[in-house]
Structure formats: C-alpha cells, structure tokens
Short mmCIF file of N, CA and C in Angstrom, two decimals:
data_model
loop_
_atom_site.label_atom_id
_atom_site.label_comp_id
_atom_site.label_asym_id
_atom_site.label_seq_id
_atom_site.Cartn_x
_atom_site.Cartn_y
_atom_site.Cartn_z
N MET A 1 58.38 -37.15 1.13
CA MET A 1 59.61 -37.91 1.23
C MET A 1 60.66 -37.09 1.97
N LEU A 2 61.46 -37.79 2.73
CA LEU A 2 62.52 -37.12 3.47
C LEU A 2 63.61 -36.62 2.53
N ARG A 3 64.17 -35.47 2.88
CA ARG A 3 65.32 -34.94 2.14
C ARG A 3 66.56 -35.31 2.95
N PHE A 4 67.63 -35.65 2.24
CA PHE A 4 68.84 -36.07 2.94
C PHE A 4 70.03 -35.16 2.64
N GLU A 5 69.77 -33.93 2.19
CA GLU A 5 70.88 -32.99 2.00
C GLU A 5 71.60 -32.78 3.33
N ASN A 6 70.84 -32.63 4.40
CA ASN A 6 71.37 -32.60 5.76
C ASN A 6 70.99 -33.95 6.38
N PRO A 7 71.96 -34.80 6.69
CA PRO A 7 71.62 -36.13 7.17
C PRO A 7 71.21 -36.20 8.64
N VAL A 8 71.07 -35.08 9.30
CA VAL A 8 70.69 -35.07 10.71
C VAL A 8 69.20 -34.76 10.82
N ILE A 9 68.49 -35.58 11.57
CA ILE A 9 67.06 -35.40 11.82
C ILE A 9 66.90 -35.12 13.32
N ALA A 10 66.19 -34.04 13.65
CA ALA A 10 65.96 -33.72 15.06
C ALA A 10 64.85 -34.61 15.60
N ALA A 11 65.15 -35.33 16.67
CA ALA A 11 64.17 -36.17 17.36
C ALA A 11 63.73 -35.42 18.61
N VAL A 12 62.45 -35.02 18.66
CA VAL A 12 61.98 -34.17 19.74
C VAL A 12 60.81 -34.80 20.49
N ARG A 13 60.71 -34.43 21.78
CA ARG A 13 59.66 -34.99 22.64
C ARG A 13 58.83 -33.91 23.33
N SER A 14 59.12 -32.64 23.08
CA SER A 14 58.39 -31.57 23.77
C SER A 14 58.30 -30.35 22.86
N GLY A 15 57.42 -29.42 23.26
CA GLY A 15 57.29 -28.17 22.52
C GLY A 15 58.57 -27.36 22.54
N GLU A 16 59.27 -27.38 23.67
CA GLU A 16 60.53 -26.64 23.77
C GLU A 16 61.58 -27.22 22.81
N GLU A 17 61.67 -28.54 22.77
CA GLU A 17 62.62 -29.17 21.86
C GLU A 17 62.24 -28.90 20.40
N LEU A 18 60.93 -28.90 20.12
CA LEU A 18 60.48 -28.58 18.76
C LEU A 18 60.89 -27.16 18.39
N SER A 19 60.69 -26.22 19.29
CA SER A 19 61.09 -24.83 19.02
C SER A 19 62.58 -24.75 18.72
N ASP A 20 63.40 -25.46 19.49
CA ASP A 20 64.84 -25.46 19.24
C ASP A 20 65.16 -26.08 17.88
N ALA A 21 64.46 -27.16 17.54
CA ALA A 21 64.71 -27.83 16.26
C ALA A 21 64.36 -26.92 15.08
N LEU A 22 63.31 -26.11 15.24
CA LEU A 22 62.90 -25.21 14.17
C LEU A 22 63.94 -24.15 13.88
N LEU A 23 64.77 -23.84 14.87
CA LEU A 23 65.83 -22.85 14.70
C LEU A 23 67.14 -23.49 14.22
N SER A 24 67.20 -24.80 14.19
CA SER A 24 68.42 -25.51 13.81
C SER A 24 68.47 -25.72 12.29
N PRO A 25 69.61 -26.18 11.78
CA PRO A 25 69.73 -26.39 10.33
C PRO A 25 69.15 -27.71 9.82
N VAL A 26 68.52 -28.51 10.67
CA VAL A 26 67.96 -29.78 10.20
C VAL A 26 66.83 -29.52 9.21
N ASP A 27 66.62 -30.48 8.31
CA ASP A 27 65.52 -30.39 7.34
C ASP A 27 64.27 -31.12 7.81
N ALA A 28 64.45 -32.07 8.74
CA ALA A 28 63.33 -32.90 9.17
C ALA A 28 63.32 -33.05 10.68
N VAL A 29 62.10 -33.23 11.21
CA VAL A 29 61.88 -33.39 12.64
C VAL A 29 61.04 -34.64 12.86
N PHE A 30 61.50 -35.50 13.77
CA PHE A 30 60.71 -36.64 14.22
C PHE A 30 60.07 -36.26 15.54
N LEU A 31 58.74 -36.15 15.54
CA LEU A 31 57.99 -35.83 16.75
C LEU A 31 57.68 -37.14 17.45
N LEU A 32 58.45 -37.43 18.51
CA LEU A 32 58.39 -38.74 19.15
C LEU A 32 57.29 -38.87 20.19
N LYS A 33 56.85 -37.78 20.75
CA LYS A 33 55.78 -37.80 21.77
C LYS A 33 54.87 -36.63 21.49
N SER A 34 53.56 -36.89 21.37
CA SER A 34 52.64 -35.81 21.05
C SER A 34 51.23 -36.18 21.48
N GLU A 35 50.35 -35.20 21.35
CA GLU A 35 48.92 -35.38 21.58
C GLU A 35 48.21 -34.87 20.33
N ILE A 36 47.10 -35.48 20.03
CA ILE A 36 46.38 -35.14 18.80
C ILE A 36 46.04 -33.65 18.72
N GLY A 37 45.74 -33.03 19.85
CA GLY A 37 45.36 -31.61 19.87
C GLY A 37 46.49 -30.67 19.49
N GLY A 38 47.72 -31.09 19.65
CA GLY A 38 48.85 -30.22 19.33
C GLY A 38 49.45 -30.45 17.96
N LEU A 39 48.93 -31.41 17.22
CA LEU A 39 49.53 -31.74 15.93
C LEU A 39 49.46 -30.62 14.91
N LYS A 40 48.30 -29.98 14.78
CA LYS A 40 48.14 -28.93 13.78
C LYS A 40 49.13 -27.80 14.02
N GLY A 41 49.29 -27.40 15.29
CA GLY A 41 50.24 -26.33 15.60
C GLY A 41 51.67 -26.73 15.28
N ALA A 42 52.04 -27.97 15.61
CA ALA A 42 53.39 -28.44 15.32
C ALA A 42 53.63 -28.51 13.81
N LEU A 43 52.64 -28.98 13.07
CA LEU A 43 52.77 -29.07 11.62
C LEU A 43 52.88 -27.68 10.99
N THR A 44 52.08 -26.75 11.47
CA THR A 44 52.12 -25.38 10.95
C THR A 44 53.48 -24.74 11.23
N ALA A 45 53.98 -24.92 12.44
CA ALA A 45 55.29 -24.35 12.80
C ALA A 45 56.40 -24.94 11.93
N CYS A 46 56.35 -26.24 11.71
CA CYS A 46 57.36 -26.87 10.86
C CYS A 46 57.27 -26.38 9.42
N GLU A 47 56.06 -26.25 8.93
CA GLU A 47 55.87 -25.76 7.56
C GLU A 47 56.45 -24.36 7.41
N ARG A 48 56.16 -23.49 8.36
CA ARG A 48 56.69 -22.12 8.32
C ARG A 48 58.21 -22.09 8.35
N ALA A 49 58.81 -23.04 9.07
CA ALA A 49 60.27 -23.10 9.20
C ALA A 49 60.92 -23.89 8.06
N GLY A 50 60.10 -24.43 7.16
CA GLY A 50 60.64 -25.21 6.05
C GLY A 50 61.14 -26.59 6.45
N LYS A 51 60.56 -27.14 7.51
CA LYS A 51 60.97 -28.45 8.01
C LYS A 51 59.87 -29.48 7.73
N GLN A 52 60.28 -30.70 7.45
CA GLN A 52 59.33 -31.80 7.32
C GLN A 52 59.08 -32.37 8.71
N LEU A 53 57.83 -32.70 9.00
CA LEU A 53 57.49 -33.29 10.29
C LEU A 53 56.95 -34.69 10.10
N PHE A 54 57.58 -35.63 10.79
CA PHE A 54 57.12 -37.01 10.84
C PHE A 54 56.64 -37.28 12.26
N VAL A 55 55.44 -37.80 12.38
CA VAL A 55 54.81 -38.04 13.68
C VAL A 55 54.98 -39.51 14.04
N HIS A 56 55.46 -39.77 15.26
CA HIS A 56 55.55 -41.15 15.74
C HIS A 56 54.13 -41.57 16.10
N ALA A 57 53.49 -42.30 15.18
CA ALA A 57 52.08 -42.63 15.33
C ALA A 57 51.80 -43.47 16.57
N ASP A 58 52.74 -44.34 16.94
CA ASP A 58 52.54 -45.19 18.13
C ASP A 58 52.49 -44.37 19.41
N MET A 59 53.11 -43.20 19.40
CA MET A 59 53.28 -42.40 20.62
C MET A 59 52.48 -41.10 20.60
N CYS A 60 51.47 -41.03 19.74
CA CYS A 60 50.62 -39.83 19.67
C CYS A 60 49.31 -40.13 20.40
N ASP A 61 49.16 -39.53 21.57
CA ASP A 61 47.95 -39.74 22.37
C ASP A 61 46.72 -39.21 21.62
N GLY A 62 45.67 -40.04 21.58
CA GLY A 62 44.42 -39.65 20.95
C GLY A 62 44.32 -39.98 19.47
N LEU A 63 45.41 -40.35 18.85
CA LEU A 63 45.40 -40.68 17.43
C LEU A 63 45.03 -42.15 17.25
N GLY A 64 44.05 -42.42 16.42
CA GLY A 64 43.68 -43.79 16.12
C GLY A 64 44.82 -44.49 15.39
N LYS A 65 45.15 -45.67 15.84
CA LYS A 65 46.25 -46.44 15.25
C LYS A 65 45.67 -47.32 14.13
N ASP A 66 45.00 -46.64 13.17
CA ASP A 66 44.30 -47.34 12.11
C ASP A 66 44.24 -46.45 10.87
N ARG A 67 43.51 -46.89 9.86
CA ARG A 67 43.40 -46.13 8.60
C ARG A 67 42.83 -44.73 8.83
N ALA A 68 41.83 -44.62 9.68
CA ALA A 68 41.22 -43.30 9.93
C ALA A 68 42.22 -42.35 10.58
N GLY A 69 43.00 -42.86 11.52
CA GLY A 69 44.02 -42.03 12.16
C GLY A 69 45.08 -41.57 11.17
N MET A 70 45.48 -42.46 10.29
CA MET A 70 46.50 -42.10 9.30
C MET A 70 45.93 -41.13 8.26
N ALA A 71 44.66 -41.31 7.89
CA ALA A 71 44.01 -40.38 6.97
C ALA A 71 43.91 -38.99 7.61
N PHE A 72 43.65 -38.96 8.92
CA PHE A 72 43.60 -37.69 9.64
C PHE A 72 44.96 -36.99 9.58
N LEU A 73 46.03 -37.72 9.84
CA LEU A 73 47.38 -37.13 9.76
C LEU A 73 47.65 -36.59 8.36
N ALA A 74 47.26 -37.35 7.35
CA ALA A 74 47.46 -36.90 5.97
C ALA A 74 46.67 -35.61 5.71
N SER A 75 45.46 -35.53 6.24
CA SER A 75 44.64 -34.33 6.02
C SER A 75 45.24 -33.09 6.70
N LEU A 76 45.99 -33.32 7.77
CA LEU A 76 46.66 -32.20 8.45
C LEU A 76 47.90 -31.73 7.70
N GLY A 77 48.42 -32.59 6.83
CA GLY A 77 49.61 -32.22 6.07
C GLY A 77 50.90 -32.78 6.63
N ALA A 78 50.81 -33.84 7.43
CA ALA A 78 52.04 -34.46 7.96
C ALA A 78 52.91 -34.96 6.82
N GLY A 79 54.22 -34.86 7.01
CA GLY A 79 55.14 -35.39 6.00
C GLY A 79 55.13 -36.90 5.99
N GLY A 80 54.91 -37.47 7.16
CA GLY A 80 54.89 -38.92 7.25
C GLY A 80 54.77 -39.36 8.68
N ILE A 81 54.92 -40.67 8.87
CA ILE A 81 54.80 -41.24 10.21
C ILE A 81 55.98 -42.15 10.50
N ILE A 82 56.15 -42.42 11.78
CA ILE A 82 57.12 -43.39 12.28
C ILE A 82 56.31 -44.40 13.06
N SER A 83 56.63 -45.69 12.91
CA SER A 83 55.95 -46.71 13.70
C SER A 83 56.81 -47.97 13.74
N THR A 84 56.59 -48.74 14.77
CA THR A 84 57.21 -50.06 14.87
C THR A 84 56.27 -51.13 14.31
N ARG A 85 55.04 -50.76 14.04
CA ARG A 85 54.00 -51.73 13.70
C ARG A 85 53.70 -51.75 12.19
N SER A 86 53.79 -52.93 11.61
CA SER A 86 53.54 -53.10 10.17
C SER A 86 52.14 -52.68 9.78
N SER A 87 51.15 -52.92 10.65
CA SER A 87 49.77 -52.55 10.32
C SER A 87 49.62 -51.03 10.19
N ILE A 88 50.33 -50.28 11.02
CA ILE A 88 50.26 -48.82 10.93
C ILE A 88 51.01 -48.34 9.69
N ILE A 89 52.12 -48.99 9.36
CA ILE A 89 52.84 -48.65 8.14
C ILE A 89 51.92 -48.83 6.93
N ALA A 90 51.19 -49.94 6.87
CA ALA A 90 50.27 -50.20 5.76
C ALA A 90 49.16 -49.15 5.70
N ALA A 91 48.59 -48.81 6.85
CA ALA A 91 47.52 -47.81 6.88
C ALA A 91 48.03 -46.44 6.45
N ALA A 92 49.23 -46.09 6.86
CA ALA A 92 49.81 -44.80 6.49
C ALA A 92 50.11 -44.75 4.99
N LYS A 93 50.64 -45.83 4.45
CA LYS A 93 50.90 -45.89 3.01
C LYS A 93 49.60 -45.74 2.23
N ALA A 94 48.53 -46.38 2.71
CA ALA A 94 47.22 -46.27 2.05
C ALA A 94 46.70 -44.83 2.08
N ALA A 95 47.09 -44.07 3.10
CA ALA A 95 46.67 -42.67 3.23
C ALA A 95 47.58 -41.72 2.46
N GLY A 96 48.62 -42.27 1.83
CA GLY A 96 49.54 -41.44 1.04
C GLY A 96 50.67 -40.81 1.83
N LEU A 97 50.90 -41.29 3.05
CA LEU A 97 51.97 -40.75 3.89
C LEU A 97 53.28 -41.49 3.64
N SER A 98 54.39 -40.80 3.80
CA SER A 98 55.70 -41.46 3.82
C SER A 98 55.81 -42.22 5.13
N THR A 99 56.56 -43.32 5.12
CA THR A 99 56.61 -44.17 6.30
C THR A 99 58.04 -44.50 6.71
N VAL A 100 58.26 -44.46 8.02
CA VAL A 100 59.51 -44.88 8.63
C VAL A 100 59.16 -46.01 9.60
N GLN A 101 59.70 -47.20 9.36
CA GLN A 101 59.47 -48.30 10.29
C GLN A 101 60.69 -48.46 11.16
N ARG A 102 60.47 -48.41 12.47
CA ARG A 102 61.54 -48.55 13.46
C ARG A 102 61.72 -50.01 13.83
N PHE A 103 62.98 -50.42 13.90
CA PHE A 103 63.31 -51.76 14.35
C PHE A 103 64.34 -51.65 15.46
N PHE A 104 64.10 -52.36 16.54
CA PHE A 104 65.03 -52.42 17.66
C PHE A 104 65.87 -53.67 17.48
N ILE A 105 67.15 -53.48 17.25
CA ILE A 105 68.07 -54.58 16.98
C ILE A 105 68.77 -54.93 18.29
N ILE A 106 68.38 -56.07 18.87
CA ILE A 106 68.96 -56.45 20.16
C ILE A 106 69.72 -57.76 20.10
N ASP A 107 69.47 -58.56 19.05
CA ASP A 107 70.18 -59.83 18.89
C ASP A 107 69.99 -60.31 17.46
N SER A 108 70.56 -61.46 17.12
CA SER A 108 70.49 -61.94 15.74
C SER A 108 69.06 -62.31 15.34
N VAL A 109 68.25 -62.74 16.28
CA VAL A 109 66.85 -63.05 15.97
C VAL A 109 66.10 -61.78 15.56
N SER A 110 66.35 -60.68 16.26
CA SER A 110 65.66 -59.44 15.92
C SER A 110 66.09 -58.93 14.54
N VAL A 111 67.34 -59.19 14.14
CA VAL A 111 67.78 -58.82 12.79
C VAL A 111 66.97 -59.60 11.76
N HIS A 112 66.86 -60.91 11.95
CA HIS A 112 66.11 -61.75 11.03
C HIS A 112 64.64 -61.34 10.98
N THR A 113 64.04 -61.11 12.12
CA THR A 113 62.63 -60.72 12.20
C THR A 113 62.41 -59.38 11.51
N ALA A 114 63.32 -58.44 11.74
CA ALA A 114 63.19 -57.11 11.12
C ALA A 114 63.28 -57.21 9.61
N LEU A 115 64.21 -58.01 9.10
CA LEU A 115 64.34 -58.15 7.66
C LEU A 115 63.10 -58.79 7.04
N GLU A 116 62.51 -59.75 7.72
CA GLU A 116 61.26 -60.37 7.24
C GLU A 116 60.13 -59.34 7.25
N SER A 117 60.02 -58.59 8.32
CA SER A 117 58.97 -57.58 8.43
C SER A 117 59.14 -56.50 7.36
N LEU A 118 60.36 -56.13 7.11
CA LEU A 118 60.67 -55.12 6.09
C LEU A 118 60.14 -55.56 4.73
N GLN A 119 60.34 -56.82 4.39
CA GLN A 119 59.87 -57.33 3.10
C GLN A 119 58.35 -57.37 3.03
N ALA A 120 57.69 -57.55 4.16
CA ALA A 120 56.22 -57.61 4.19
C ALA A 120 55.59 -56.22 4.18
N SER A 121 56.14 -55.28 4.96
CA SER A 121 55.50 -53.98 5.13
C SER A 121 55.95 -52.94 4.11
N LEU A 122 57.13 -53.11 3.55
CA LEU A 122 57.67 -52.21 2.52
C LEU A 122 57.61 -50.73 2.90
N PRO A 123 58.17 -50.36 4.07
CA PRO A 123 58.18 -48.94 4.44
C PRO A 123 59.09 -48.16 3.49
N ASP A 124 58.91 -46.85 3.45
CA ASP A 124 59.78 -46.01 2.63
C ASP A 124 61.19 -45.93 3.22
N TYR A 125 61.24 -45.92 4.55
CA TYR A 125 62.51 -45.80 5.27
C TYR A 125 62.53 -46.80 6.42
N VAL A 126 63.72 -47.17 6.81
CA VAL A 126 63.93 -48.07 7.94
C VAL A 126 64.76 -47.31 8.96
N GLU A 127 64.33 -47.31 10.23
CA GLU A 127 65.14 -46.73 11.29
C GLU A 127 65.61 -47.86 12.19
N LEU A 128 66.92 -48.00 12.31
CA LEU A 128 67.52 -49.04 13.14
C LEU A 128 67.92 -48.43 14.48
N MET A 129 67.54 -49.12 15.54
CA MET A 129 67.84 -48.63 16.87
C MET A 129 68.46 -49.76 17.70
N PRO A 130 69.46 -49.52 18.48
CA PRO A 130 70.14 -48.23 18.59
C PRO A 130 71.01 -47.96 17.36
N GLY A 131 71.24 -46.69 17.13
CA GLY A 131 71.97 -46.26 15.94
C GLY A 131 73.46 -46.40 16.02
N VAL A 132 73.97 -47.03 17.06
CA VAL A 132 75.41 -47.19 17.23
C VAL A 132 75.85 -48.60 16.83
N LEU A 133 75.21 -49.12 15.80
CA LEU A 133 75.48 -50.49 15.35
C LEU A 133 75.97 -50.50 13.89
N PRO A 134 77.15 -49.99 13.61
CA PRO A 134 77.60 -49.92 12.22
C PRO A 134 77.55 -51.27 11.48
N LYS A 135 77.90 -52.36 12.16
CA LYS A 135 77.87 -53.67 11.50
C LYS A 135 76.46 -54.01 11.02
N GLN A 136 75.45 -53.77 11.85
CA GLN A 136 74.08 -54.07 11.48
C GLN A 136 73.57 -53.10 10.42
N ILE A 137 74.02 -51.86 10.48
CA ILE A 137 73.65 -50.89 9.45
C ILE A 137 74.15 -51.37 8.09
N ARG A 138 75.39 -51.84 8.03
CA ARG A 138 75.94 -52.37 6.77
C ARG A 138 75.12 -53.55 6.28
N LEU A 139 74.74 -54.45 7.19
CA LEU A 139 73.94 -55.62 6.83
C LEU A 139 72.60 -55.19 6.22
N PHE A 140 71.93 -54.24 6.86
CA PHE A 140 70.65 -53.77 6.32
C PHE A 140 70.85 -53.06 4.99
N ARG A 141 71.92 -52.30 4.85
CA ARG A 141 72.21 -51.61 3.59
C ARG A 141 72.28 -52.63 2.46
N GLU A 142 72.90 -53.77 2.72
CA GLU A 142 73.04 -54.82 1.71
C GLU A 142 71.72 -55.50 1.40
N ARG A 143 70.84 -55.63 2.39
CA ARG A 143 69.63 -56.45 2.23
C ARG A 143 68.32 -55.68 2.16
N ALA A 144 68.34 -54.40 2.37
CA ALA A 144 67.09 -53.63 2.45
C ALA A 144 66.62 -53.10 1.10
N GLY A 145 67.27 -53.48 0.04
CA GLY A 145 66.87 -52.99 -1.27
C GLY A 145 67.11 -51.50 -1.36
N ASN A 146 66.18 -50.80 -1.97
CA ASN A 146 66.35 -49.36 -2.15
C ASN A 146 65.81 -48.53 -1.00
N ARG A 147 65.48 -49.16 0.13
CA ARG A 147 64.97 -48.42 1.29
C ARG A 147 66.08 -47.57 1.89
N ARG A 148 65.74 -46.36 2.27
CA ARG A 148 66.68 -45.49 2.94
C ARG A 148 66.80 -45.92 4.39
N ILE A 149 68.00 -45.85 4.96
CA ILE A 149 68.28 -46.28 6.32
C ILE A 149 68.53 -45.05 7.20
N ILE A 150 67.85 -45.01 8.34
CA ILE A 150 68.04 -43.97 9.35
C ILE A 150 68.52 -44.67 10.61
N ALA A 151 69.60 -44.18 11.20
CA ALA A 151 70.10 -44.73 12.46
C ALA A 151 69.63 -43.81 13.58
N GLY A 152 69.09 -44.38 14.65
CA GLY A 152 68.60 -43.56 15.76
C GLY A 152 68.75 -44.29 17.08
N GLY A 153 68.82 -43.53 18.15
CA GLY A 153 68.88 -44.11 19.48
C GLY A 153 70.29 -44.31 19.99
N LEU A 154 70.53 -43.82 21.17
CA LEU A 154 71.81 -43.93 21.88
C LEU A 154 72.98 -43.25 21.17
N ILE A 155 72.71 -42.43 20.18
CA ILE A 155 73.77 -41.68 19.53
C ILE A 155 73.99 -40.42 20.35
N GLY A 156 75.17 -40.33 20.95
CA GLY A 156 75.43 -39.20 21.83
C GLY A 156 76.66 -38.39 21.46
N GLU A 157 77.41 -38.86 20.48
CA GLU A 157 78.65 -38.19 20.08
C GLU A 157 78.69 -38.02 18.57
N LYS A 158 79.38 -36.99 18.12
CA LYS A 158 79.54 -36.75 16.68
C LYS A 158 80.18 -37.95 15.99
N GLU A 159 81.14 -38.57 16.66
CA GLU A 159 81.84 -39.73 16.08
C GLU A 159 80.88 -40.88 15.82
N GLU A 160 79.89 -41.06 16.71
CA GLU A 160 78.89 -42.12 16.52
C GLU A 160 77.99 -41.81 15.33
N MET A 161 77.66 -40.54 15.15
CA MET A 161 76.87 -40.14 13.98
C MET A 161 77.65 -40.44 12.71
N LEU A 162 78.91 -40.04 12.69
CA LEU A 162 79.74 -40.25 11.51
C LEU A 162 79.96 -41.73 11.22
N ALA A 163 80.10 -42.54 12.27
CA ALA A 163 80.26 -43.99 12.08
C ALA A 163 79.01 -44.60 11.46
N ALA A 164 77.84 -44.17 11.92
CA ALA A 164 76.59 -44.68 11.36
C ALA A 164 76.45 -44.28 9.89
N LEU A 165 76.78 -43.04 9.59
CA LEU A 165 76.70 -42.57 8.20
C LEU A 165 77.72 -43.30 7.32
N SER A 166 78.91 -43.51 7.84
CA SER A 166 79.94 -44.23 7.10
C SER A 166 79.57 -45.69 6.85
N ALA A 167 78.80 -46.26 7.76
CA ALA A 167 78.38 -47.66 7.62
C ALA A 167 77.25 -47.84 6.61
N GLY A 168 76.68 -46.72 6.14
CA GLY A 168 75.64 -46.82 5.12
C GLY A 168 74.31 -46.20 5.48
N ALA A 169 74.19 -45.63 6.68
CA ALA A 169 72.95 -44.94 7.02
C ALA A 169 72.85 -43.68 6.15
N ASP A 170 71.64 -43.38 5.71
CA ASP A 170 71.42 -42.17 4.92
C ASP A 170 71.24 -40.95 5.82
N ALA A 171 70.82 -41.20 7.06
CA ALA A 171 70.59 -40.12 8.01
C ALA A 171 70.65 -40.68 9.41
N VAL A 172 70.72 -39.79 10.39
CA VAL A 172 70.66 -40.17 11.80
C VAL A 172 69.61 -39.31 12.48
N SER A 173 68.82 -39.91 13.37
CA SER A 173 67.89 -39.12 14.16
C SER A 173 68.45 -39.04 15.57
N VAL A 174 68.60 -37.81 16.05
CA VAL A 174 69.23 -37.61 17.36
C VAL A 174 68.43 -36.60 18.18
N GLY A 175 68.38 -36.84 19.47
CA GLY A 175 67.69 -35.93 20.38
C GLY A 175 68.61 -34.90 21.01
N LYS A 176 69.90 -35.14 20.95
CA LYS A 176 70.88 -34.24 21.57
C LYS A 176 71.04 -33.00 20.68
N LYS A 177 70.60 -31.85 21.18
CA LYS A 177 70.55 -30.62 20.39
C LYS A 177 71.88 -30.25 19.76
N GLU A 178 72.97 -30.45 20.48
CA GLU A 178 74.29 -30.07 19.96
C GLU A 178 74.60 -30.81 18.66
N LEU A 179 74.04 -32.00 18.50
CA LEU A 179 74.34 -32.80 17.31
C LEU A 179 73.50 -32.41 16.11
N TRP A 180 72.51 -31.55 16.30
CA TRP A 180 71.72 -31.07 15.16
C TRP A 180 72.54 -30.14 14.27
N TYR A 181 73.68 -29.71 14.76
CA TYR A 181 74.52 -28.75 14.05
C TYR A 181 75.76 -29.43 13.49
N LEU A 182 75.57 -30.54 12.80
CA LEU A 182 76.69 -31.31 12.24
C LEU A 182 77.53 -30.48 11.30
#
C-alpha cells in the first residue's frame, strides 16, 4: 500500500530519472516506462532506497498484460501496478498487488464512465489525469468511497500541486524533479 506521509510521488520514465528519484525525499515512485528485463534492478534499487515502486503495467515492454504478468510482478516484489485497464487491475488484485487505476478526465462523459469503471474494478487508488482539475478531484472525493485519490499529469507548478491536494487528492504524481522536494 502507498504511504502518504509525503504526498508527492515521483513519476519517472528513464533510469536517470529513477536515480534522481531515489535521492529525493519521495516515498513512492511510479515507473511509467520500462522493459521487463530492467524491472528487478529498478525494484532492488527502490528497496535499498526505502521507496515503493509501482510499475505502469500498460507501458512495460515484454510484460504480459494478464494474470501471469501480474503474478510475475508480484514475485519480483513490486509494490503495485498502475493501469488504465480494468482487466489488468483485476489480475493485479488477484496476484496480491496494490492497484492504481488511471482515468483521463476530458469531458463529463469521461467522468461518468470513470465512476462506473471505478465501481466495477475496485482499485486501491484512483489517479485522475490531468491533475490540474480541482473541481473533478472534489467530485471523485465525494463519490469514490474510501479509495485514495492521486492527481497526475500536467502539474508543473507547486501551486497546482497544492490546489490538487486542497481539493481532496491524497497525493500527486509529478515528473518535474523540482516538485519532488515539496
């Protein structure tokens, strides 16, 4: 399970960004782009640094997007997964992994669809994108039950992070290194 003592989550796409995140004060890292061959090293590095690593299952080259793939991640010691797909969320939950389901909020229909999907897939956490939508964050806070809310995407300023947190997000995932030092 994610820890929220520090509400900033480092969102990384490369080994260099991962190295920087390991030196930062964040407690958790979202690995947004990866290859199956590099997962063990990334997980080991995060473990040594005391960081939780969540793998974006949809964006991991070579990883089966099924129960076997999620069981493999669990066997490596991943903290959890991120996915936009309900079927992957279900497979990850079956493997004992924590789950973050990403929803892209682009209009009122996507809000309705996301809320329906949330009730069906029951992820541990919900990530709303883009994370600069305080009104939608408040709406999800009211309707998402006890699910933790993570705001991510297009957050480029400290004020945007604070607005998302004030609107009810439990954490923010950001790729901009300067913002990892809230």
